JSON list of C-alpha atoms in Angstrom, two decimals:
[
{"chain": "A", "resi": 1, "resn": "SER", "atom": "CA", "xyz": [12.29, 26.57, 22.09]},
{"chain": "A", "resi": 2, "resn": "GLY", "atom": "CA", "xyz": [12.01, 25.11, 18.60]},
{"chain": "A", "resi": 3, "resn": "ASP", "atom": "CA", "xyz": [14.31, 27.67, 16.96]},
{"chain": "A", "resi": 4, "resn": "VAL", "atom": "CA", "xyz": [17.23, 25.25, 16.69]},
{"chain": "A", "resi": 5, "resn": "ASN", "atom": "CA", "xyz": [19.02, 27.14, 13.90]},
{"chain": "A", "resi": 6, "resn": "ASP", "atom": "CA", "xyz": [18.82, 30.39, 15.92]},
{"chain": "A", "resi": 7, "resn": "ASP", "atom": "CA", "xyz": [17.41, 32.54, 13.10]},
{"chain": "A", "resi": 8, "resn": "SER", "atom": "CA", "xyz": [14.63, 34.00, 15.30]},
{"chain": "A", "resi": 9, "resn": "SER", "atom": "CA", "xyz": [11.97, 32.03, 13.42]},
{"chain": "A", "resi": 10, "resn": "ILE", "atom": "CA", "xyz": [10.40, 28.60, 13.93]},
{"chain": "A", "resi": 11, "resn": "ASP", "atom": "CA", "xyz": [9.84, 27.05, 10.54]},
{"chain": "A", "resi": 12, "resn": "VAL", "atom": "CA", "xyz": [10.54, 24.10, 8.25]},
{"chain": "A", "resi": 13, "resn": "LEU", "atom": "CA", "xyz": [14.31, 24.66, 8.51]},
{"chain": "A", "resi": 14, "resn": "ASP", "atom": "CA", "xyz": [14.16, 23.87, 12.21]},
{"chain": "A", "resi": 15, "resn": "ILE", "atom": "CA", "xyz": [12.11, 20.76, 11.52]},
{"chain": "A", "resi": 16, "resn": "VAL", "atom": "CA", "xyz": [14.63, 19.52, 8.97]},
{"chain": "A", "resi": 17, "resn": "SER", "atom": "CA", "xyz": [17.45, 20.02, 11.49]},
{"chain": "A", "resi": 18, "resn": "ILE", "atom": "CA", "xyz": [15.60, 18.07, 14.20]},
{"chain": "A", "resi": 19, "resn": "VAL", "atom": "CA", "xyz": [14.81, 15.23, 11.78]},
{"chain": "A", "resi": 20, "resn": "GLY", "atom": "CA", "xyz": [18.51, 15.09, 10.89]},
{"chain": "A", "resi": 21, "resn": "TYR", "atom": "CA", "xyz": [19.45, 14.82, 14.55]},
{"chain": "A", "resi": 22, "resn": "ILE", "atom": "CA", "xyz": [16.94, 12.03, 15.24]},
{"chain": "A", "resi": 23, "resn": "VAL", "atom": "CA", "xyz": [18.19, 9.82, 12.41]},
{"chain": "A", "resi": 24, "resn": "ASP", "atom": "CA", "xyz": [21.92, 10.64, 12.67]},
{"chain": "A", "resi": 25, "resn": "GLY", "atom": "CA", "xyz": [22.32, 11.29, 16.39]},
{"chain": "A", "resi": 26, "resn": "GLU", "atom": "CA", "xyz": [24.47, 14.37, 15.77]},
{"chain": "A", "resi": 27, "resn": "ALA", "atom": "CA", "xyz": [23.41, 17.94, 16.48]},
{"chain": "A", "resi": 28, "resn": "ASP", "atom": "CA", "xyz": [25.04, 21.32, 15.96]},
{"chain": "A", "resi": 29, "resn": "PHE", "atom": "CA", "xyz": [22.42, 22.99, 18.15]},
{"chain": "A", "resi": 30, "resn": "ASP", "atom": "CA", "xyz": [21.29, 23.01, 21.77]},
{"chain": "A", "resi": 31, "resn": "LEU", "atom": "CA", "xyz": [19.15, 19.90, 22.27]},
{"chain": "A", "resi": 32, "resn": "ALA", "atom": "CA", "xyz": [17.07, 21.75, 24.86]},
{"chain": "A", "resi": 33, "resn": "CYS", "atom": "CA", "xyz": [15.77, 23.94, 22.01]},
{"chain": "A", "resi": 34, "resn": "ALA", "atom": "CA", "xyz": [14.68, 20.84, 20.09]},
{"chain": "A", "resi": 35, "resn": "ASP", "atom": "CA", "xyz": [12.74, 19.39, 23.03]},
{"chain": "A", "resi": 36, "resn": "TYR", "atom": "CA", "xyz": [9.70, 21.45, 22.07]},
{"chain": "A", "resi": 37, "resn": "ASN", "atom": "CA", "xyz": [7.18, 19.59, 24.23]},
{"chain": "A", "resi": 38, "resn": "GLY", "atom": "CA", "xyz": [9.51, 19.58, 27.25]},
{"chain": "A", "resi": 39, "resn": "ASP", "atom": "CA", "xyz": [9.35, 15.84, 27.96]},
{"chain": "A", "resi": 40, "resn": "GLY", "atom": "CA", "xyz": [13.13, 15.39, 28.11]},
{"chain": "A", "resi": 41, "resn": "ASP", "atom": "CA", "xyz": [13.38, 13.56, 24.76]},
{"chain": "A", "resi": 42, "resn": "VAL", "atom": "CA", "xyz": [13.91, 14.79, 21.22]},
{"chain": "A", "resi": 43, "resn": "ASN", "atom": "CA", "xyz": [11.76, 12.78, 18.84]},
{"chain": "A", "resi": 44, "resn": "VAL", "atom": "CA", "xyz": [8.92, 12.98, 16.34]},
{"chain": "A", "resi": 45, "resn": "LEU", "atom": "CA", "xyz": [6.52, 14.21, 19.05]},
{"chain": "A", "resi": 46, "resn": "ASP", "atom": "CA", "xyz": [8.46, 17.47, 19.19]},
{"chain": "A", "resi": 47, "resn": "ILE", "atom": "CA", "xyz": [8.23, 17.75, 15.41]},
{"chain": "A", "resi": 48, "resn": "VAL", "atom": "CA", "xyz": [4.44, 17.32, 15.26]},
{"chain": "A", "resi": 49, "resn": "ALA", "atom": "CA", "xyz": [4.09, 19.86, 18.07]},
{"chain": "A", "resi": 50, "resn": "ILE", "atom": "CA", "xyz": [6.14, 22.38, 16.07]},
{"chain": "A", "resi": 51, "resn": "VAL", "atom": "CA", "xyz": [4.14, 21.71, 12.91]},
{"chain": "A", "resi": 52, "resn": "ASN", "atom": "CA", "xyz": [0.89, 22.17, 14.83]},
{"chain": "A", "resi": 53, "resn": "ASP", "atom": "CA", "xyz": [2.07, 25.53, 16.18]},
{"chain": "A", "resi": 54, "resn": "ILE", "atom": "CA", "xyz": [3.32, 26.68, 12.77]},
{"chain": "A", "resi": 55, "resn": "ILE", "atom": "CA", "xyz": [-0.02, 26.01, 11.07]},
{"chain": "A", "resi": 56, "resn": "ASN", "atom": "CA", "xyz": [-1.85, 27.20, 14.21]},
{"chain": "A", "resi": 57, "resn": "GLY", "atom": "CA", "xyz": [-4.88, 25.05, 13.54]},
{"chain": "A", "resi": 58, "resn": "ARG", "atom": "CA", "xyz": [-5.38, 26.46, 10.05]},
{"chain": "A", "resi": 59, "resn": "VAL", "atom": "CA", "xyz": [-5.74, 23.00, 8.53]},
{"chain": "A", "resi": 60, "resn": "ASP", "atom": "CA", "xyz": [-9.02, 21.26, 9.31]},
{"chain": "A", "resi": 61, "resn": "VAL", "atom": "CA", "xyz": [-8.10, 17.63, 10.05]},
{"chain": "A", "resi": 62, "resn": "VAL", "atom": "CA", "xyz": [-9.53, 14.84, 12.16]},
{"chain": "A", "resi": 63, "resn": "ASP", "atom": "CA", "xyz": [-6.75, 13.33, 14.24]},
{"chain": "A", "resi": 64, "resn": "ALA", "atom": "CA", "xyz": [-6.21, 9.60, 14.05]},
{"chain": "A", "resi": 65, "resn": "THR", "atom": "CA", "xyz": [-6.69, 7.71, 17.30]},
{"chain": "A", "resi": 66, "resn": "SER", "atom": "CA", "xyz": [-5.09, 4.48, 16.08]},
{"chain": "A", "resi": 67, "resn": "ALA", "atom": "CA", "xyz": [-3.01, 3.20, 13.21]},
{"chain": "A", "resi": 68, "resn": "LYS", "atom": "CA", "xyz": [-1.99, -0.08, 11.61]},
{"chain": "A", "resi": 69, "resn": "LEU", "atom": "CA", "xyz": [1.42, -0.69, 10.12]},
{"chain": "A", "resi": 70, "resn": "ILE", "atom": "CA", "xyz": [1.24, -3.56, 7.64]},
{"chain": "A", "resi": 71, "resn": "LYS", "atom": "CA", "xyz": [4.60, -5.29, 7.22]},
{"chain": "A", "resi": 72, "resn": "SER", "atom": "CA", "xyz": [5.29, -7.24, 4.05]},
{"chain": "A", "resi": 73, "resn": "THR", "atom": "CA", "xyz": [8.37, -8.90, 2.65]},
{"chain": "A", "resi": 74, "resn": "ASN", "atom": "CA", "xyz": [9.19, -5.77, 0.67]},
{"chain": "A", "resi": 75, "resn": "GLY", "atom": "CA", "xyz": [8.10, -2.81, 2.77]},
{"chain": "A", "resi": 76, "resn": "LEU", "atom": "CA", "xyz": [5.65, -1.19, 5.16]},
{"chain": "A", "resi": 77, "resn": "THR", "atom": "CA", "xyz": [2.20, 0.33, 4.64]},
{"chain": "A", "resi": 78, "resn": "LEU", "atom": "CA", "xyz": [0.21, 2.72, 6.87]},
{"chain": "A", "resi": 79, "resn": "GLN", "atom": "CA", "xyz": [-3.51, 2.57, 7.59]},
{"chain": "A", "resi": 80, "resn": "ALA", "atom": "CA", "xyz": [-5.09, 5.03, 10.04]},
{"chain": "A", "resi": 81, "resn": "ASN", "atom": "CA", "xyz": [-8.52, 6.32, 11.04]},
{"chain": "A", "resi": 82, "resn": "GLY", "atom": "CA", "xyz": [-7.51, 9.97, 10.66]},
{"chain": "A", "resi": 83, "resn": "TYR", "atom": "CA", "xyz": [-4.60, 12.38, 10.40]},
{"chain": "A", "resi": 84, "resn": "VAL", "atom": "CA", "xyz": [-1.10, 11.13, 11.23]},
{"chain": "A", "resi": 85, "resn": "GLY", "atom": "CA", "xyz": [1.40, 13.90, 11.86]},
{"chain": "A", "resi": 86, "resn": "GLY", "atom": "CA", "xyz": [4.58, 11.88, 12.08]},
{"chain": "A", "resi": 87, "resn": "ILE", "atom": "CA", "xyz": [6.21, 8.47, 12.39]},
{"chain": "A", "resi": 88, "resn": "GLN", "atom": "CA", "xyz": [9.55, 7.54, 13.89]},
{"chain": "A", "resi": 89, "resn": "MET", "atom": "CA", "xyz": [10.88, 4.01, 13.99]},
{"chain": "A", "resi": 90, "resn": "THR", "atom": "CA", "xyz": [14.01, 1.96, 14.47]},
{"chain": "A", "resi": 91, "resn": "LEU", "atom": "CA", "xyz": [14.57, -1.09, 12.28]},
{"chain": "A", "resi": 92, "resn": "LYS", "atom": "CA", "xyz": [16.91, -3.98, 12.97]},
{"chain": "A", "resi": 93, "resn": "HIS", "atom": "CA", "xyz": [18.13, -5.92, 9.94]},
{"chain": "A", "resi": 94, "resn": "GLY", "atom": "CA", "xyz": [20.94, -7.78, 8.23]},
{"chain": "A", "resi": 95, "resn": "ASP", "atom": "CA", "xyz": [23.71, -6.56, 5.96]},
{"chain": "A", "resi": 96, "resn": "ASP", "atom": "CA", "xyz": [21.60, -7.24, 2.86]},
{"chain": "A", "resi": 97, "resn": "PHE", "atom": "CA", "xyz": [18.91, -4.72, 3.86]},
{"chain": "A", "resi": 98, "resn": "SER", "atom": "CA", "xyz": [18.11, -1.66, 1.74]},
{"chain": "A", "resi": 99, "resn": "ILE", "atom": "CA", "xyz": [15.30, 0.87, 2.02]},
{"chain": "A", "resi": 100, "resn": "GLU", "atom": "CA", "xyz": [13.63, 3.53, -0.11]},
{"chain": "A", "resi": 101, "resn": "LEU", "atom": "CA", "xyz": [11.24, 5.96, 1.59]},
{"chain": "A", "resi": 102, "resn": "SER", "atom": "CA", "xyz": [8.04, 7.03, -0.12]},
{"chain": "A", "resi": 103, "resn": "GLU", "atom": "CA", "xyz": [8.11, 10.54, -1.58]},
{"chain": "A", "resi": 104, "resn": "ASP", "atom": "CA", "xyz": [4.52, 11.18, -0.43]},
{"chain": "A", "resi": 105, "resn": "GLY", "atom": "CA", "xyz": [5.48, 12.38, 3.05]},
{"chain": "A", "resi": 106, "resn": "TRP", "atom": "CA", "xyz": [6.14, 16.09, 3.65]},
{"chain": "A", "resi": 107, "resn": "ILE", "atom": "CA", "xyz": [9.62, 15.51, 5.11]},
{"chain": "A", "resi": 108, "resn": "SER", "atom": "CA", "xyz": [11.33, 12.13, 5.43]},
{"chain": "A", "resi": 109, "resn": "ASP", "atom": "CA", "xyz": [14.83, 10.93, 6.17]},
{"chain": "A", "resi": 110, "resn": "TYR", "atom": "CA", "xyz": [16.69, 7.89, 7.45]},
{"chain": "A", "resi": 111, "resn": "ALA", "atom": "CA", "xyz": [20.17, 6.81, 8.44]},
{"chain": "A", "resi": 112, "resn": "THR", "atom": "CA", "xyz": [21.67, 3.32, 8.68]},
{"chain": "A", "resi": 113, "resn": "HIS", "atom": "CA", "xyz": [24.42, 2.47, 11.13]},
{"chain": "A", "resi": 114, "resn": "ASP", "atom": "CA", "xyz": [25.65, -1.12, 11.15]},
{"chain": "A", "resi": 115, "resn": "ASN", "atom": "CA", "xyz": [22.50, -3.27, 11.29]},
{"chain": "A", "resi": 116, "resn": "GLN", "atom": "CA", "xyz": [20.10, -0.59, 12.49]},
{"chain": "A", "resi": 117, "resn": "THR", "atom": "CA", "xyz": [18.14, 2.04, 10.59]},
{"chain": "A", "resi": 118, "resn": "ILE", "atom": "CA", "xyz": [16.32, 5.00, 12.14]},
{"chain": "A", "resi": 119, "resn": "LEU", "atom": "CA", "xyz": [13.72, 6.79, 10.02]},
{"chain": "A", "resi": 120, "resn": "VAL", "atom": "CA", "xyz": [11.39, 9.74, 10.44]},
{"chain": "A", "resi": 121, "resn": "ILE", "atom": "CA", "xyz": [8.44, 10.63, 8.21]},
{"chain": "A", "resi": 122, "resn": "VAL", "atom": "CA", "xyz": [6.60, 13.91, 8.83]},
{"chain": "A", "resi": 123, "resn": "ASN", "atom": "CA", "xyz": [2.97, 14.09, 7.68]},
{"chain": "A", "resi": 124, "resn": "PRO", "atom": "CA", "xyz": [2.97, 10.69, 5.95]},
{"chain": "A", "resi": 125, "resn": "ILE", "atom": "CA", "xyz": [0.25, 9.90, 3.45]},
{"chain": "A", "resi": 126, "resn": "GLU", "atom": "CA", "xyz": [-1.77, 6.77, 4.15]},
{"chain": "A", "resi": 127, "resn": "GLY", "atom": "CA", "xyz": [-0.39, 3.94, 2.05]},
{"chain": "A", "resi": 128, "resn": "GLU", "atom": "CA", "xyz": [3.14, 2.80, 1.35]},
{"chain": "A", "resi": 129, "resn": "LEU", "atom": "CA", "xyz": [5.71, 4.27, 3.77]},
{"chain": "A", "resi": 130, "resn": "PHE", "atom": "CA", "xyz": [8.74, 2.57, 2.26]},
{"chain": "A", "resi": 131, "resn": "THR", "atom": "CA", "xyz": [9.88, -0.30, 0.10]},
{"chain": "A", "resi": 132, "resn": "SER", "atom": "CA", "xyz": [12.77, -2.50, 1.14]},
{"chain": "A", "resi": 133, "resn": "THR", "atom": "CA", "xyz": [14.80, -5.57, 0.37]},
{"chain": "A", "resi": 134, "resn": "GLY", "atom": "CA", "xyz": [15.97, -8.04, 2.98]},
{"chain": "A", "resi": 135, "resn": "TYR", "atom": "CA", "xyz": [14.43, -9.00, 6.30]},
{"chain": "A", "resi": 136, "resn": "PHE", "atom": "CA", "xyz": [13.78, -6.28, 8.89]},
{"chain": "A", "resi": 137, "resn": "GLU", "atom": "CA", "xyz": [12.25, -6.08, 12.34]},
{"chain": "A", "resi": 138, "resn": "ILE", "atom": "CA", "xyz": [10.71, -2.98, 13.95]},
{"chain": "A", "resi": 139, "resn": "ILE", "atom": "CA", "xyz": [12.23, -2.70, 17.42]},
{"chain": "A", "resi": 140, "resn": "ASP", "atom": "CA", "xyz": [10.89, 0.73, 18.34]},
{"chain": "A", "resi": 141, "resn": "MET", "atom": "CA", "xyz": [8.28, 3.09, 16.90]},
{"chain": "A", "resi": 142, "resn": "ILE", "atom": "CA", "xyz": [6.30, 6.23, 17.64]},
{"chain": "A", "resi": 143, "resn": "VAL", "atom": "CA", "xyz": [3.19, 7.14, 15.65]},
{"chain": "A", "resi": 144, "resn": "ALA", "atom": "CA", "xyz": [1.65, 10.54, 16.40]},
{"chain": "A", "resi": 145, "resn": "ASN", "atom": "CA", "xyz": [-1.30, 12.59, 15.29]},
{"chain": "A", "resi": 146, "resn": "SER", "atom": "CA", "xyz": [-1.14, 16.41, 15.47]},
{"chain": "A", "resi": 147, "resn": "GLN", "atom": "CA", "xyz": [-1.12, 16.36, 19.27]},
{"chain": "A", "resi": 148, "resn": "ASP", "atom": "CA", "xyz": [0.29, 13.22, 20.80]},
{"chain": "A", "resi": 149, "resn": "GLU", "atom": "CA", "xyz": [1.36, 9.61, 20.36]},
{"chain": "A", "resi": 150, "resn": "ILE", "atom": "CA", "xyz": [-1.37, 7.19, 19.30]},
{"chain": "A", "resi": 151, "resn": "SER", "atom": "CA", "xyz": [-1.67, 3.42, 19.52]},
{"chain": "A", "resi": 152, "resn": "ALA", "atom": "CA", "xyz": [-0.19, 1.55, 16.59]},
{"chain": "A", "resi": 153, "resn": "THR", "atom": "CA", "xyz": [-0.52, -2.13, 15.72]},
{"chain": "A", "resi": 154, "resn": "LEU", "atom": "CA", "xyz": [1.97, -3.99, 13.58]},
{"chain": "A", "resi": 155, "resn": "VAL", "atom": "CA", "xyz": [0.28, -6.39, 11.18]},
{"chain": "A", "resi": 156, "resn": "ARG", "atom": "CA", "xyz": [2.13, -8.80, 8.95]},
{"chain": "A", "resi": 157, "resn": "GLU", "atom": "CA", "xyz": [0.82, -10.02, 5.61]},
{"chain": "A", "resi": 158, "resn": "PHE", "atom": "CA", "xyz": [-1.78, -12.78, 5.71]},
{"chain": "A", "resi": 159, "resn": "SER", "atom": "CA", "xyz": [-0.34, -15.73, 7.58]},
{"chain": "A", "resi": 160, "resn": "LEU", "atom": "CA", "xyz": [-1.60, -19.00, 9.03]},
{"chain": "A", "resi": 161, "resn": "SER", "atom": "CA", "xyz": [0.52, -20.91, 11.51]},
{"chain": "A", "resi": 162, "resn": "ASP", "atom": "CA", "xyz": [0.75, -24.64, 11.96]},
{"chain": "A", "resi": 163, "resn": "ALA", "atom": "CA", "xyz": [-1.48, -26.07, 14.66]},
{"chain": "A", "resi": 164, "resn": "TYR", "atom": "CA", "xyz": [0.35, -26.42, 17.95]},
{"chain": "A", "resi": 165, "resn": "PRO", "atom": "CA", "xyz": [0.59, -28.87, 19.58]},
{"chain": "A", "resi": 166, "resn": "ASN", "atom": "CA", "xyz": [0.18, -31.43, 16.82]},
{"chain": "A", "resi": 167, "resn": "PRO", "atom": "CA", "xyz": [-0.78, -34.19, 17.45]},
{"chain": "A", "resi": 168, "resn": "PHE", "atom": "CA", "xyz": [-3.03, -32.87, 20.19]},
{"chain": "A", "resi": 169, "resn": "ASN", "atom": "CA", "xyz": [-5.46, -33.96, 22.87]},
{"chain": "A", "resi": 170, "resn": "PRO", "atom": "CA", "xyz": [-7.83, -32.38, 23.64]},
{"chain": "A", "resi": 171, "resn": "SER", "atom": "CA", "xyz": [-7.06, -28.98, 22.01]},
{"chain": "A", "resi": 172, "resn": "THR", "atom": "CA", "xyz": [-4.69, -27.17, 19.70]},
{"chain": "A", "resi": 173, "resn": "SER", "atom": "CA", "xyz": [-4.06, -23.53, 18.83]},
{"chain": "A", "resi": 174, "resn": "ILE", "atom": "CA", "xyz": [-3.80, -21.85, 15.42]},
{"chain": "A", "resi": 175, "resn": "ASN", "atom": "CA", "xyz": [-2.53, -18.31, 14.95]},
{"chain": "A", "resi": 176, "resn": "TYR", "atom": "CA", "xyz": [-3.36, -16.22, 11.91]},
{"chain": "A", "resi": 177, "resn": "SER", "atom": "CA", "xyz": [-3.09, -12.62, 10.78]},
{"chain": "A", "resi": 178, "resn": "VAL", "atom": "CA", "xyz": [-4.80, -10.57, 8.09]},
{"chain": "A", "resi": 179, "resn": "ALA", "atom": "CA", "xyz": [-3.38, -7.36, 6.69]},
{"chain": "A", "resi": 180, "resn": "ASN", "atom": "CA", "xyz": [-6.67, -5.69, 5.79]},
{"chain": "A", "resi": 181, "resn": "ASP", "atom": "CA", "xyz": [-10.26, -5.70, 7.02]},
{"chain": "A", "resi": 182, "resn": "GLY", "atom": "CA", "xyz": [-12.31, -8.29, 5.17]},
{"chain": "A", "resi": 183, "resn": "HIS", "atom": "CA", "xyz": [-14.04, -11.64, 5.10]},
{"chain": "A", "resi": 184, "resn": "VAL", "atom": "CA", "xyz": [-12.05, -14.55, 6.54]},
{"chain": "A", "resi": 185, "resn": "GLU", "atom": "CA", "xyz": [-12.80, -18.27, 6.37]},
{"chain": "A", "resi": 186, "resn": "ILE", "atom": "CA", "xyz": [-10.79, -20.98, 8.13]},
{"chain": "A", "resi": 187, "resn": "MET", "atom": "CA", "xyz": [-12.04, -24.54, 7.71]},
{"chain": "A", "resi": 188, "resn": "ILE", "atom": "CA", "xyz": [-10.81, -27.91, 8.97]},
{"chain": "A", "resi": 189, "resn": "TYR", "atom": "CA", "xyz": [-10.90, -30.83, 6.50]},
{"chain": "A", "resi": 190, "resn": "ASP", "atom": "CA", "xyz": [-9.99, -34.47, 7.01]},
{"chain": "A", "resi": 191, "resn": "ALA", "atom": "CA", "xyz": [-7.64, -36.47, 4.80]},
{"chain": "A", "resi": 192, "resn": "ALA", "atom": "CA", "xyz": [-10.55, -37.44, 2.54]},
{"chain": "A", "resi": 193, "resn": "GLY", "atom": "CA", "xyz": [-11.43, -33.78, 1.88]},
{"chain": "A", "resi": 194, "resn": "ARG", "atom": "CA", "xyz": [-14.56, -33.76, 4.04]},
{"chain": "A", "resi": 195, "resn": "LEU", "atom": "CA", "xyz": [-15.35, -30.65, 6.06]},
{"chain": "A", "resi": 196, "resn": "VAL", "atom": "CA", "xyz": [-14.82, -31.35, 9.77]},
{"chain": "A", "resi": 197, "resn": "GLU", "atom": "CA", "xyz": [-15.38, -27.94, 11.32]},
{"chain": "A", "resi": 198, "resn": "GLU", "atom": "CA", "xyz": [-15.73, -24.28, 10.42]},
{"chain": "A", "resi": 199, "resn": "LEU", "atom": "CA", "xyz": [-13.50, -22.25, 12.71]},
{"chain": "A", "resi": 200, "resn": "VAL", "atom": "CA", "xyz": [-13.89, -18.77, 11.23]},
{"chain": "A", "resi": 201, "resn": "ASN", "atom": "CA", "xyz": [-16.39, -17.46, 8.72]},
{"chain": "A", "resi": 202, "resn": "GLY", "atom": "CA", "xyz": [-17.04, -13.75, 8.90]},
{"chain": "A", "resi": 203, "resn": "HIS", "atom": "CA", "xyz": [-15.64, -10.23, 8.84]},
{"chain": "A", "resi": 204, "resn": "LYS", "atom": "CA", "xyz": [-12.34, -9.58, 10.60]},
{"chain": "A", "resi": 205, "resn": "ASP", "atom": "CA", "xyz": [-10.45, -6.35, 11.08]},
{"chain": "A", "resi": 206, "resn": "GLY", "atom": "CA", "xyz": [-6.83, -6.40, 10.01]},
{"chain": "A", "resi": 207, "resn": "GLY", "atom": "CA", "xyz": [-4.75, -7.80, 12.86]},
{"chain": "A", "resi": 208, "resn": "ALA", "atom": "CA", "xyz": [-3.45, -10.92, 14.55]},
{"chain": "A", "resi": 209, "resn": "TYR", "atom": "CA", "xyz": [-5.70, -13.62, 16.03]},
{"chain": "A", "resi": 210, "resn": "SER", "atom": "CA", "xyz": [-5.49, -16.95, 17.79]},
{"chain": "A", "resi": 211, "resn": "ILE", "atom": "CA", "xyz": [-8.00, -19.83, 17.73]},
{"chain": "A", "resi": 212, "resn": "THR", "atom": "CA", "xyz": [-8.17, -22.73, 20.14]},
{"chain": "A", "resi": 213, "resn": "TRP", "atom": "CA", "xyz": [-9.82, -25.79, 18.58]}
]
């Protein structure tokens, strides 16, 4: 198990072969050998398990328990509260989409077929994962630490929706998102510029929120 190139050693060459299979969907090896964790699927979880066994705990890291993926108009950024061993995702996009993976990850690769791109990044560094042009949507993703999959939240750049419904009686909802932790203020003013109500004024973690006023 894990020795997909059948050279009697489990090493980076096997990892590269498994990454190639995940993004391209073609394998010249027995897939059962690539299913290192024995869950019936070949994905980035098998890769992080192989990496963990190769280093055999020799690297002192604190595993992340959660991660945020911050989506902008020109790429994707990672924030996590510890070590992230690997990321796998599937993007859906138009014909005008292009992507360039960051060179900071240990191993990274992607393949585009029609309007879908699959990418894998092993041991990504916190920060920019890739830059891109054209609209894209993440339709599937796995984020893992050195042991297992962790929860991941997708956050878009700062946004503030229109109030809905509008006009309203007696209440309306406003959705907003912030990419990074920080101070947020949302105020309601009338047509004369007078402050009507303070809806938000305080620290918010990066994420998506909804207010009913």
